[in-house]
PDB file of C-alpha atoms and ligand atoms in Angstrom:
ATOM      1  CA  UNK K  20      98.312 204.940  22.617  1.00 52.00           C
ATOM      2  CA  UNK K  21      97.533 205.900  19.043  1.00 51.00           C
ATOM      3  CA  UNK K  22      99.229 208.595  17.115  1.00 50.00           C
ATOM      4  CA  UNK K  23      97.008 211.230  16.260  1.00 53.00           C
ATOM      5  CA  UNK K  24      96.736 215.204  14.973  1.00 61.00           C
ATOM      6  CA  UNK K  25      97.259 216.800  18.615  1.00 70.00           C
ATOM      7  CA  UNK K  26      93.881 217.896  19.593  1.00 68.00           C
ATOM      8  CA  UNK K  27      92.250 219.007  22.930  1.00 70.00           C
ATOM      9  CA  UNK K  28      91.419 216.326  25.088  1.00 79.00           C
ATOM     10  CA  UNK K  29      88.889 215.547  27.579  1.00 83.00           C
ATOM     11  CA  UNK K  30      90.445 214.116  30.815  1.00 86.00           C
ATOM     12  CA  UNK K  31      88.043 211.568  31.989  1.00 88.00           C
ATOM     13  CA  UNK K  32      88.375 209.447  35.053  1.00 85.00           C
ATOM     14  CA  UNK K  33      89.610 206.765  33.065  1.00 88.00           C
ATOM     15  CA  UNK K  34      92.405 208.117  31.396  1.00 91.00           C
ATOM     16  CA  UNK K  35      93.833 209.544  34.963  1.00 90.00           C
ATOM     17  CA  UNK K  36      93.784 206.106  36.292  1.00 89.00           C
ATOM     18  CA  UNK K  37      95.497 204.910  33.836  1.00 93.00           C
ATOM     19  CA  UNK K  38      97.975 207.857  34.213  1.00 94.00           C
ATOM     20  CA  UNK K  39      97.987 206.518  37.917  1.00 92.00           C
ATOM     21  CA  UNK K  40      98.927 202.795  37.822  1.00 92.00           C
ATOM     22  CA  UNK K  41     101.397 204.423  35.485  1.00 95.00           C
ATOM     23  CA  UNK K  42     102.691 206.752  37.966  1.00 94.00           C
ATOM     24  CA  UNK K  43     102.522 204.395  40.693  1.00 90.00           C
ATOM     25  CA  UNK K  44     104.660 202.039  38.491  1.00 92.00           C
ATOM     26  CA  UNK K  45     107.365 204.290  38.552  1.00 94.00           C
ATOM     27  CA  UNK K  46     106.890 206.129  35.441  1.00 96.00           C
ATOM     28  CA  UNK K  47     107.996 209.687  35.381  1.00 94.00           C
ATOM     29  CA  UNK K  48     105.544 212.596  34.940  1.00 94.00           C
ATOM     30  CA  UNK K  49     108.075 213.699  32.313  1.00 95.00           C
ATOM     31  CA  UNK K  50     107.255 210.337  30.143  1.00 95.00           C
ATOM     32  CA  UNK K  51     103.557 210.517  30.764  1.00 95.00           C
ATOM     33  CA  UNK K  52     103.643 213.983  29.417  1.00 95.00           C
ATOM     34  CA  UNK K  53     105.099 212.549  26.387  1.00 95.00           C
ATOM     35  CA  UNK K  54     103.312 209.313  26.060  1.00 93.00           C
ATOM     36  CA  UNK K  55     100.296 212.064  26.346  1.00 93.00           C
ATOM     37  CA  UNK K  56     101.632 214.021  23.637  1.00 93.00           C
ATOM     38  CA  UNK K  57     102.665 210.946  21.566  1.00 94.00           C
ATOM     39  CA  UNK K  58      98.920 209.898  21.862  1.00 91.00           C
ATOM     40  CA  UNK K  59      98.192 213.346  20.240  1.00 91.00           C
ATOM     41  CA  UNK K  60      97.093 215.454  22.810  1.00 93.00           C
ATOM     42  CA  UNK K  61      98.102 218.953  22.513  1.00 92.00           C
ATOM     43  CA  UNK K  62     100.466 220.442  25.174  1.00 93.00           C
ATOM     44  CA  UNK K  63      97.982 222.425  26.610  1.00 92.00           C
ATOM     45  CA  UNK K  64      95.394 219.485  27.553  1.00 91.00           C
ATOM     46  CA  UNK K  65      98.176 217.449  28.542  1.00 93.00           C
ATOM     47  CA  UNK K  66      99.837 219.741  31.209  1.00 94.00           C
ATOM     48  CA  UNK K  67      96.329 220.070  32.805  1.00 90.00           C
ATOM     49  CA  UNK K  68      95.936 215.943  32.571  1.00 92.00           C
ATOM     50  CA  UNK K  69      99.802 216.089  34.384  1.00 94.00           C
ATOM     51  CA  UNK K  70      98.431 218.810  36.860  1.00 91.00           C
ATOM     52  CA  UNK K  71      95.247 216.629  37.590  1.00 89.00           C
ATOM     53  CA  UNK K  72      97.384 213.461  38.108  1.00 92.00           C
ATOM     54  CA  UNK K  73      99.688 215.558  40.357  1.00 91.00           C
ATOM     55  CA  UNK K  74      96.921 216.726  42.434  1.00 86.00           C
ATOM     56  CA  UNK K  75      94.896 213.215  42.951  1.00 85.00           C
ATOM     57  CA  UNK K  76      98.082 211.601  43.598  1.00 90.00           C
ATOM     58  CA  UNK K  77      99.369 214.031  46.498  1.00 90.00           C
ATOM     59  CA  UNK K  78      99.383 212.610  49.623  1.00 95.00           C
ATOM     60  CA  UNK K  79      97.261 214.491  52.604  1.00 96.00           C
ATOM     61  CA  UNK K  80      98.108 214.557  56.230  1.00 96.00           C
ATOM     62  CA  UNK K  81      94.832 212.480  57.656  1.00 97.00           C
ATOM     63  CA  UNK K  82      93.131 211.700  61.067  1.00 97.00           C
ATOM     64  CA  UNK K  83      94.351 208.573  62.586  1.00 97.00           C
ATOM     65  CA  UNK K  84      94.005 207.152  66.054  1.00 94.00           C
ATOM     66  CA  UNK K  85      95.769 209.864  68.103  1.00 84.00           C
ATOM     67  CA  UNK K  86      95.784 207.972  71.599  1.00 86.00           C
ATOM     68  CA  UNK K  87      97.459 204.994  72.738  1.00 87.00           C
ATOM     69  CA  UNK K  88      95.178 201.541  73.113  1.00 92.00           C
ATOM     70  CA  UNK K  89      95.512 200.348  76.828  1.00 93.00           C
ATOM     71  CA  UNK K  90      94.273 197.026  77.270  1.00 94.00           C
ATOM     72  CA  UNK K  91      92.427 197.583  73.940  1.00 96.00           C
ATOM     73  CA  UNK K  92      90.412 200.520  75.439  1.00 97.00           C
ATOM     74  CA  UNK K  93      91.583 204.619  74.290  1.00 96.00           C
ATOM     75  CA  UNK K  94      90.233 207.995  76.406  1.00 94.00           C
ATOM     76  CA  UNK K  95      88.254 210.104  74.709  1.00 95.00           C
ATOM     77  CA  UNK K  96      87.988 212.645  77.213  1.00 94.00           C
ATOM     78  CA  UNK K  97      84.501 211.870  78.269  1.00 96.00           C
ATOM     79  CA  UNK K  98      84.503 208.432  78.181  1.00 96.00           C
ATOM     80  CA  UNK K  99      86.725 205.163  77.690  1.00 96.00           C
ATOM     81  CA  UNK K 100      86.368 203.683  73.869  1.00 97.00           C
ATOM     82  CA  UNK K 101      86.702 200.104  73.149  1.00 97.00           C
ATOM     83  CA  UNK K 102      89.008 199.457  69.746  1.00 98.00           C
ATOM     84  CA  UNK K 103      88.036 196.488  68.627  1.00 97.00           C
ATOM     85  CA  UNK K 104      89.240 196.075  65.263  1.00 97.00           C
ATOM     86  CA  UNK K 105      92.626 198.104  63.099  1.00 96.00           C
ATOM     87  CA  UNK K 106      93.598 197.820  59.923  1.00 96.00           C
ATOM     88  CA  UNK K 107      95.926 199.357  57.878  1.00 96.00           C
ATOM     89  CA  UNK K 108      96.250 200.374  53.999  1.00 95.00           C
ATOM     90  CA  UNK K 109      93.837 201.699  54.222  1.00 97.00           C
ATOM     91  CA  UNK K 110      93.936 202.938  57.466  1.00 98.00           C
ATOM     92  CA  UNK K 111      90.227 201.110  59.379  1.00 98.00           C
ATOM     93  CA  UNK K 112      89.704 201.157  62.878  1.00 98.00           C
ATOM     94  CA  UNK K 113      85.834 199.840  64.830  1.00 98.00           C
ATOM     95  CA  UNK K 114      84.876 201.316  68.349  1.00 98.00           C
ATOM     96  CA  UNK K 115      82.329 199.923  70.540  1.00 98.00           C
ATOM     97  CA  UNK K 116      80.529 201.697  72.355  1.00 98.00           C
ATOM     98  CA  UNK K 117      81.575 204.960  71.242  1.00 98.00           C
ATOM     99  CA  UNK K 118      78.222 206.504  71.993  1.00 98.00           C
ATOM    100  CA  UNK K 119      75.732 205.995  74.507  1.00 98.00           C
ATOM    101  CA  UNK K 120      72.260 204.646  73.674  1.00 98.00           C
ATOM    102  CA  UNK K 121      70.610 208.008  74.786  1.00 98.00           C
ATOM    103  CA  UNK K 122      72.925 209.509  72.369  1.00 98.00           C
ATOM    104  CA  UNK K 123      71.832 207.944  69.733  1.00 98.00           C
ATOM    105  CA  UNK K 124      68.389 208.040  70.537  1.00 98.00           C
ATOM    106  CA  UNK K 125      68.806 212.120  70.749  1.00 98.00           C
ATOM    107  CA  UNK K 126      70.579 212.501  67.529  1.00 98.00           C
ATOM    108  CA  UNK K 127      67.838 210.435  65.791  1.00 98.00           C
ATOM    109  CA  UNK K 128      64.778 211.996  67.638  1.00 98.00           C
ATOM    110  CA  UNK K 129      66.316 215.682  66.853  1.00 98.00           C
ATOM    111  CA  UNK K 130      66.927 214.450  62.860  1.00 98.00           C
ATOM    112  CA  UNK K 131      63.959 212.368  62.177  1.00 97.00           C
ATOM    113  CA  UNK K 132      61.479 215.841  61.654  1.00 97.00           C
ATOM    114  CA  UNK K 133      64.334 217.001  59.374  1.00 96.00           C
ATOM    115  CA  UNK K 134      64.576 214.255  56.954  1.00 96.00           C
ATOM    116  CA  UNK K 135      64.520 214.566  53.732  1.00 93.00           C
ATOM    117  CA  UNK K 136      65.516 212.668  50.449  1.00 86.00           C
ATOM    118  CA  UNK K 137      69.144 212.505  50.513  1.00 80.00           C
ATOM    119  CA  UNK K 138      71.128 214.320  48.250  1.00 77.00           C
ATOM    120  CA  UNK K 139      75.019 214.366  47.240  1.00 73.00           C
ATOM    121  CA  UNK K 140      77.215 217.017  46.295  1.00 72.00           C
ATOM    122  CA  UNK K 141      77.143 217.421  42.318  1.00 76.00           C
ATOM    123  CA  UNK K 142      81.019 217.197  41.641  1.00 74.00           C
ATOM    124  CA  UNK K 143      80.459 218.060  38.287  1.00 74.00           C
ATOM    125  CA  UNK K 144      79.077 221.401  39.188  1.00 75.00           C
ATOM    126  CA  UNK K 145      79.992 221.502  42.834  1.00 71.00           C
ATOM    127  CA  UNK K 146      75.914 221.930  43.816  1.00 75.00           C
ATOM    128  CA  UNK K 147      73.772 218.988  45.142  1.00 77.00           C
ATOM    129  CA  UNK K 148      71.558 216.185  43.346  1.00 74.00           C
ATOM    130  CA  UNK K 149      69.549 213.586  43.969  1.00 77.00           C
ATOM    131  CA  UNK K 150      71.378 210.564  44.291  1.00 78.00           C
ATOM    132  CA  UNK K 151      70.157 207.372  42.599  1.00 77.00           C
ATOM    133  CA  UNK K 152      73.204 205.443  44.240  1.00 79.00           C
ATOM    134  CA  UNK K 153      71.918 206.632  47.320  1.00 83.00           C
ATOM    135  CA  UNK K 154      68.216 205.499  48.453  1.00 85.00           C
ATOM    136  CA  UNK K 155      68.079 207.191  51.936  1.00 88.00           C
ATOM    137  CA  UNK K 156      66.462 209.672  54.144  1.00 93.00           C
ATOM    138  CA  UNK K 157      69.115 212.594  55.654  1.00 95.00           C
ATOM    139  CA  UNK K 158      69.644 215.708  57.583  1.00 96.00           C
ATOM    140  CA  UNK K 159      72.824 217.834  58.697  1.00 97.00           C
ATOM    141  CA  UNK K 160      73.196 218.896  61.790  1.00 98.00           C
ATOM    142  CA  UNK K 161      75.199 222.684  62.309  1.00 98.00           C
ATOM    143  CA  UNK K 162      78.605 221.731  63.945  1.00 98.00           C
ATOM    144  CA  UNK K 163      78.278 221.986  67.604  1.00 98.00           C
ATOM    145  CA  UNK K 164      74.249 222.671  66.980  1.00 98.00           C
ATOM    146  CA  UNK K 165      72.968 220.796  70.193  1.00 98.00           C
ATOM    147  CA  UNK K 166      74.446 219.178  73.917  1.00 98.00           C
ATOM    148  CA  UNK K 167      75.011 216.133  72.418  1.00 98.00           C
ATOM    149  CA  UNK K 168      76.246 216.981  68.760  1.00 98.00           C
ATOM    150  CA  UNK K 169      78.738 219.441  71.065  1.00 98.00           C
ATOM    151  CA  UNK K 170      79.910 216.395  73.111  1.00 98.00           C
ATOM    152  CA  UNK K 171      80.284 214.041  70.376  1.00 98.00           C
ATOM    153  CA  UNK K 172      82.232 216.246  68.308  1.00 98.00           C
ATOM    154  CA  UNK K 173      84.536 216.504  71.126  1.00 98.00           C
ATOM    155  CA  UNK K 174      84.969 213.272  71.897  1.00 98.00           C
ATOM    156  CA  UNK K 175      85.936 212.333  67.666  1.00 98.00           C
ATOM    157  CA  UNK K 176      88.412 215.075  67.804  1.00 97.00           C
ATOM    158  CA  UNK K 177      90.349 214.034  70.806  1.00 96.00           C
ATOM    159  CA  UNK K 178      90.233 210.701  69.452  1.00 97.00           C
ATOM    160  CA  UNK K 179      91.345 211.575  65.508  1.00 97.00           C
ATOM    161  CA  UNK K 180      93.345 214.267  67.102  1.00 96.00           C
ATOM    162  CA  UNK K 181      92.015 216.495  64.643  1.00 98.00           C
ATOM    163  CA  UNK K 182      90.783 219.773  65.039  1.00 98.00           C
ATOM    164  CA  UNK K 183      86.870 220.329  65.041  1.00 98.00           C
ATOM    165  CA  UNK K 184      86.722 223.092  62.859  1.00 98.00           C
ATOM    166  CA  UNK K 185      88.365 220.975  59.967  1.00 98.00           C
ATOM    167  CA  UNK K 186      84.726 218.613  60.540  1.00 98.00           C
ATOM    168  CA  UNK K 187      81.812 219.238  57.965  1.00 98.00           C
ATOM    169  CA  UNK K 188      78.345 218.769  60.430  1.00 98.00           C
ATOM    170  CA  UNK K 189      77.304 215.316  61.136  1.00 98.00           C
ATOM    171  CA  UNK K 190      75.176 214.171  58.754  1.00 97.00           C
ATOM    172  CA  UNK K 191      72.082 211.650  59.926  1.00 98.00           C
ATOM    173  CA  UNK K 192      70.611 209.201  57.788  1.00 96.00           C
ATOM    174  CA  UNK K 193      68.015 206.682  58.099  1.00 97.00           C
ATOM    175  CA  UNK K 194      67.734 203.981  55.762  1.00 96.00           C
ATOM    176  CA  UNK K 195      64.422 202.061  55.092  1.00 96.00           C
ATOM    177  CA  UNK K 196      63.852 198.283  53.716  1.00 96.00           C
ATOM    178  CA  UNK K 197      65.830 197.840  50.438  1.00 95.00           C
ATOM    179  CA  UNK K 198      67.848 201.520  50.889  1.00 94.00           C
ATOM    180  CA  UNK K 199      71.558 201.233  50.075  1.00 95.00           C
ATOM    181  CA  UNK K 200      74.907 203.185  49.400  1.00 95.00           C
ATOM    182  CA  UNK K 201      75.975 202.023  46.784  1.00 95.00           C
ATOM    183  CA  UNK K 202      79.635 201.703  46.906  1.00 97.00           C
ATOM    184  CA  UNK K 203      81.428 204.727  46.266  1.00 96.00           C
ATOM    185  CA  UNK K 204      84.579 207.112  47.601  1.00 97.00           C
ATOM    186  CA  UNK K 205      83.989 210.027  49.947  1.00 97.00           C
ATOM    187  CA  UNK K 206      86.485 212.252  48.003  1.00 97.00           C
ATOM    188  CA  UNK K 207      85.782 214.818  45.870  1.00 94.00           C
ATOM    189  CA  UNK K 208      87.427 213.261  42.337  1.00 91.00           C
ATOM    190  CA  UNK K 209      89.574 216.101  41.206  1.00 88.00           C
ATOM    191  CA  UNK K 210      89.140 215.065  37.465  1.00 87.00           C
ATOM    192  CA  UNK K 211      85.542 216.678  37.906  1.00 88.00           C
ATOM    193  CA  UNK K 212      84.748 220.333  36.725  1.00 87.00           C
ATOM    194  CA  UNK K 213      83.066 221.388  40.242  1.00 91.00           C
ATOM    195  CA  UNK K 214      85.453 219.700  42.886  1.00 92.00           C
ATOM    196  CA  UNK K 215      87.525 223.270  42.845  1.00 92.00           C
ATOM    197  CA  UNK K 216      84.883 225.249  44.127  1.00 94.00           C
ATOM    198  CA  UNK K 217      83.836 222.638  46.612  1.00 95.00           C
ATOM    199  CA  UNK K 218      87.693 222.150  47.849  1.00 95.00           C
ATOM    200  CA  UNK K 219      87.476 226.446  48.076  1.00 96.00           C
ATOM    201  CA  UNK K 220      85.878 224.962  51.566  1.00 95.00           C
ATOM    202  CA  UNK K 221      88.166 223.485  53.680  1.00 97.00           C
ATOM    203  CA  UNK K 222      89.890 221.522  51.415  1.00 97.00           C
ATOM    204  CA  UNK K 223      89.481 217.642  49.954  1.00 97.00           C
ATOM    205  CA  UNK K 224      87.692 214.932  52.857  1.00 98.00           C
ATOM    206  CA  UNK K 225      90.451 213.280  54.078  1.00 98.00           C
ATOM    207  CA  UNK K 226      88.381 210.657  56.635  1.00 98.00           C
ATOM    208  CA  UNK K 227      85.203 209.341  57.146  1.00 98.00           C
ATOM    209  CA  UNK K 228      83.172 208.332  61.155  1.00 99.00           C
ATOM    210  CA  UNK K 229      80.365 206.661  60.191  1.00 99.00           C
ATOM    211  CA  UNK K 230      78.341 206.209  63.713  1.00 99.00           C
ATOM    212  CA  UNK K 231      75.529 203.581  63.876  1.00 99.00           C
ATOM    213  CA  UNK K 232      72.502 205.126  65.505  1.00 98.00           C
ATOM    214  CA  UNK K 233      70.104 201.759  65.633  1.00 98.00           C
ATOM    215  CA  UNK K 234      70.948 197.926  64.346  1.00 97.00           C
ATOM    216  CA  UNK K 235      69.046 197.303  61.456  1.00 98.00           C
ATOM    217  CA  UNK K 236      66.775 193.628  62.102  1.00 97.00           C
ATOM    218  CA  UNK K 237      68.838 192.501  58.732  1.00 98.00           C
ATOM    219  CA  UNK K 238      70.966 193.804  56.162  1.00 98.00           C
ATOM    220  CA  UNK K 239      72.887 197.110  55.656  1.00 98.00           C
ATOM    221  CA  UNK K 240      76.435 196.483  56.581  1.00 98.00           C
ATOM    222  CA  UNK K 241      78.892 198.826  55.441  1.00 98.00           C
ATOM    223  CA  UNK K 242      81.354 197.434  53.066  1.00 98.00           C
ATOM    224  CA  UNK K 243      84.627 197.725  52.013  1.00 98.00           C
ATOM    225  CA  UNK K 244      85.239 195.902  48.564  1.00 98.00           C
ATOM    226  CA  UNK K 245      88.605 196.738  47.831  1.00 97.00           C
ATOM    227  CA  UNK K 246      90.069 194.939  51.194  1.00 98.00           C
ATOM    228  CA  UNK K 247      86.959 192.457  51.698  1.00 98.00           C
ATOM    229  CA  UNK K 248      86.132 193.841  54.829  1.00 98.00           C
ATOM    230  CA  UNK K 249      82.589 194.610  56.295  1.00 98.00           C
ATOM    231  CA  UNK K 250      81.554 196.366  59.485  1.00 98.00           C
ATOM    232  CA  UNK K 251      78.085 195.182  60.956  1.00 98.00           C
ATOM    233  CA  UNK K 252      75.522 197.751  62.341  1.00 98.00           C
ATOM    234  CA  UNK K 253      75.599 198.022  66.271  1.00 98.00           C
ATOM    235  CA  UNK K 254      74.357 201.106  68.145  1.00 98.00           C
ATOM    236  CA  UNK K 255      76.952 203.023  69.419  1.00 98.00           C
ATOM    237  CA  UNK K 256      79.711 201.732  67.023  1.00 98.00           C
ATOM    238  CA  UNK K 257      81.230 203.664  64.393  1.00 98.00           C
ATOM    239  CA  UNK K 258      83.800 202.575  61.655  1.00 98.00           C
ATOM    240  CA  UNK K 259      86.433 205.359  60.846  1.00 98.00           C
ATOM    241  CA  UNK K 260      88.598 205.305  57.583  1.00 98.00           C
ATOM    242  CA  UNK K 261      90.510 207.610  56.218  1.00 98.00           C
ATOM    243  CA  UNK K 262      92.404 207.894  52.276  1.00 98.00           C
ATOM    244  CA  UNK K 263      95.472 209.917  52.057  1.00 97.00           C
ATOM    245  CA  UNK K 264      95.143 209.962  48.535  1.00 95.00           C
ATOM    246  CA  UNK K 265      92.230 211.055  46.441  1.00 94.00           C
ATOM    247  CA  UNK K 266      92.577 208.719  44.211  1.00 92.00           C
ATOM    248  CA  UNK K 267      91.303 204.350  44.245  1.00 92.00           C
ATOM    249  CA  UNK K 268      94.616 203.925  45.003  1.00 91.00           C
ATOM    250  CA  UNK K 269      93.355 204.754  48.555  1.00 95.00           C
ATOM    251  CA  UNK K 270      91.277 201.915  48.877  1.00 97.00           C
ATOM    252  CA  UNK K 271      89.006 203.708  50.503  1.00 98.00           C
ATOM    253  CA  UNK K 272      85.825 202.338  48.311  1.00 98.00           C
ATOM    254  CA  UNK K 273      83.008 201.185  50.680  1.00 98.00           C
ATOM    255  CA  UNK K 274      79.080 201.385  50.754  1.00 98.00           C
ATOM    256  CA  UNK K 275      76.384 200.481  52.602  1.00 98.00           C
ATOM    257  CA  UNK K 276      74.690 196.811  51.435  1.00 98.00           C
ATOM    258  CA  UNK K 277      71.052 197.365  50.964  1.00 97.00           C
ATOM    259  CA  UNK K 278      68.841 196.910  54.392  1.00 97.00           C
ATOM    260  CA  UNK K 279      66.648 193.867  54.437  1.00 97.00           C
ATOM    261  CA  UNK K 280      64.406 194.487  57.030  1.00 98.00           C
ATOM    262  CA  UNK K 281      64.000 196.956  59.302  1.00 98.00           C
ATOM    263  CA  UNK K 282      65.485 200.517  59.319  1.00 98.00           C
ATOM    264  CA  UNK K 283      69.185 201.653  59.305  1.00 98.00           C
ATOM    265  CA  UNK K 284      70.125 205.224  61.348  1.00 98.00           C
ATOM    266  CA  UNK K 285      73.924 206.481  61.188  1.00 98.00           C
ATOM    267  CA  UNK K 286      75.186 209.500  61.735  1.00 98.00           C
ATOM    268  CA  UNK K 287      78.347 210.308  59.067  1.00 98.00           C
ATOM    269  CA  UNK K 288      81.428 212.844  60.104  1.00 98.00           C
ATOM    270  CA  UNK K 289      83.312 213.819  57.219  1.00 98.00           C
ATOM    271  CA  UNK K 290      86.836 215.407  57.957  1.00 98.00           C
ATOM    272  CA  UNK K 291      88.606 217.657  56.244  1.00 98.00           C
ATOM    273  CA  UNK K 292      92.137 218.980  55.284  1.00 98.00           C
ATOM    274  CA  UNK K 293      91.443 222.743  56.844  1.00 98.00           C
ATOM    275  CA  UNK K 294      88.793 224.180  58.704  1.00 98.00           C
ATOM    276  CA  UNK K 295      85.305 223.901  56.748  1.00 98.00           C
ATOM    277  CA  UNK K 296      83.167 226.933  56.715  1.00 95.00           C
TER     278      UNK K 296
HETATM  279  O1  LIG H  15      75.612 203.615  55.791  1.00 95.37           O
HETATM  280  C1  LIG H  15      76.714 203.209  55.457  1.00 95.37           C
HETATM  281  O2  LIG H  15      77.135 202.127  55.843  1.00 95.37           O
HETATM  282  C2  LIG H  15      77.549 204.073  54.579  1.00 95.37           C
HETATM  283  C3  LIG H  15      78.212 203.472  53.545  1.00 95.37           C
HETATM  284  C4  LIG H  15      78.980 204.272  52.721  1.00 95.37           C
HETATM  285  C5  LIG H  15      77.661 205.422  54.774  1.00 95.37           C
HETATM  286  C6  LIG H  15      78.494 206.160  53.936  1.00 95.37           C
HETATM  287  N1  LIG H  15      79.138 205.583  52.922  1.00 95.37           N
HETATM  288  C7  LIG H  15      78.718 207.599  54.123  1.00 95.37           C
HETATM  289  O3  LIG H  15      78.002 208.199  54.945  1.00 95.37           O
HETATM  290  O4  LIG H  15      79.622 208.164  53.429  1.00 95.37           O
HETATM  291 ZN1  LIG H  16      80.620 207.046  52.046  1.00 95.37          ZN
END
């Protein structure tokens, strides 16, 4: 880095990743600091770049798999799941089956009068925006809002063996010809001004269930370009991930290709560190 009058500074994302693979290359935060300062930030900017570093780096307690695969099958309570793919770094694991098809069918017929544009939460301000990177129709359901949002709420935290209060509401989305995800991490990024007021909340998401609702007729697998993996749409399967860190050191990046033909309906869970209110 260049010497320079020290000055305040402007973390950006790209500075704290380079911070990062720092970091994660066994650099001390005690030479950062001073590779910060020696690059002519002033003390003040750098202990909050240090701080930042500290707090994307910090590894969570996450959801995983809480119940032992017999003969490739794990009880949910309710029901037996199928496991039919696990991965780790990061942490990836496919059900079959792990709704029914009237399931699905209720969880899109209750949405579909509720759809609306998508939108994302605004990290930047903590609020919510329309998404560009995001072409899709949604809707949130309450947590525990109907029969069947009750029962498959129960059924995820038995198997994630984490508690349903730490669960945002499922979110539904239905995604028309040429709709995508573009890919993206479910984390709040903690370089951005509004992520504290969002993590006020229940903390940072720590895991993601995405649930397929329908099969699209082509297109709109969800991806995972960091570990080449994709998951194909099937009704009734759901993909679970989860990212310790938040931080791309989690390899948690995925999205959902753009859908070809037909439509695409999944319904999300996002989990969270504490109980989300
Ligand atoms: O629809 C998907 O496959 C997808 C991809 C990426 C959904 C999400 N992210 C999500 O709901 O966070
Ligand atoms: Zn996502």
């Amino acid at each position: 880095m260049k010497k320079q009058a020290a000055r305040e500074q402007i973390l950006t994302s790209e500075v704290l990743d380079w911070m990062a693979a720092q970091a994660l290359a066994g650099h001390s935060e005690e030479a950062l600091f001073q590779a910060m300062l020696d690059a002519g930030w002033n003390h003040d900017s750098a202990t909050r770049a240090v701080q930042m570093l500290r707090e994307s780096l910090r590894v969570l307690p996450v959801p995983a798999l809480a119940l032992p695969v017999t003969g490739g099958m794990v009880d949910a309570g309710d029901k037996w799941v199928q496991v039919i793919h696990q991965s780790a770094t990061p942490d990836i694991v496919v059900f079959a089956s792990l709704l029914s098809d009237s399931e699905c069918e209720a969880l899109i017929e209750e949405a579909r009068p509720r759809l609306s544009r998508s939108l994302t939460v605004d990290t930047r301000t903590g609020g919510e925006e329309l998404n560009p990177a995001r072409t899709s129709d949604g809707m949130f359901y309450a947590r525990g809002e109907t029969e069947v949002v009750r029962r498959v709420e129960a059924r995820i935290a038995r198997l994630l063996g984490w508690p349903q209060q730490n669960g945002e509401g499922l979110q539904v989305l239905c995604y028309g010809p040429g709709d995508q995800y573009k890919p993206h991490y479910d984390y709040f990024d903690p370089v951005e001004p509004g992520t504290p007021a969002i993590l006020e909340c229940g903390g940072q998401r720590v895991a993601t269930l995405i649930m397929y609702l329908n099969e699209p007729a082509q297109g709109g697998a969800t991806v995972f370009p960091s570990v080449k993996f994709n998951v194909l749409p099937k009704r009734g399967n759901a993909v679970f991930f989860s990212y310790p860190r938040a931080h791309p050191s989690s390899l948690s990046l995925h999205g959902g290709d753009p859908v070809t033909a037909g439509e695409k309906w999944i319904a999300t869970k996002w989990l969270r560190e504490r109980e989300f209110t």
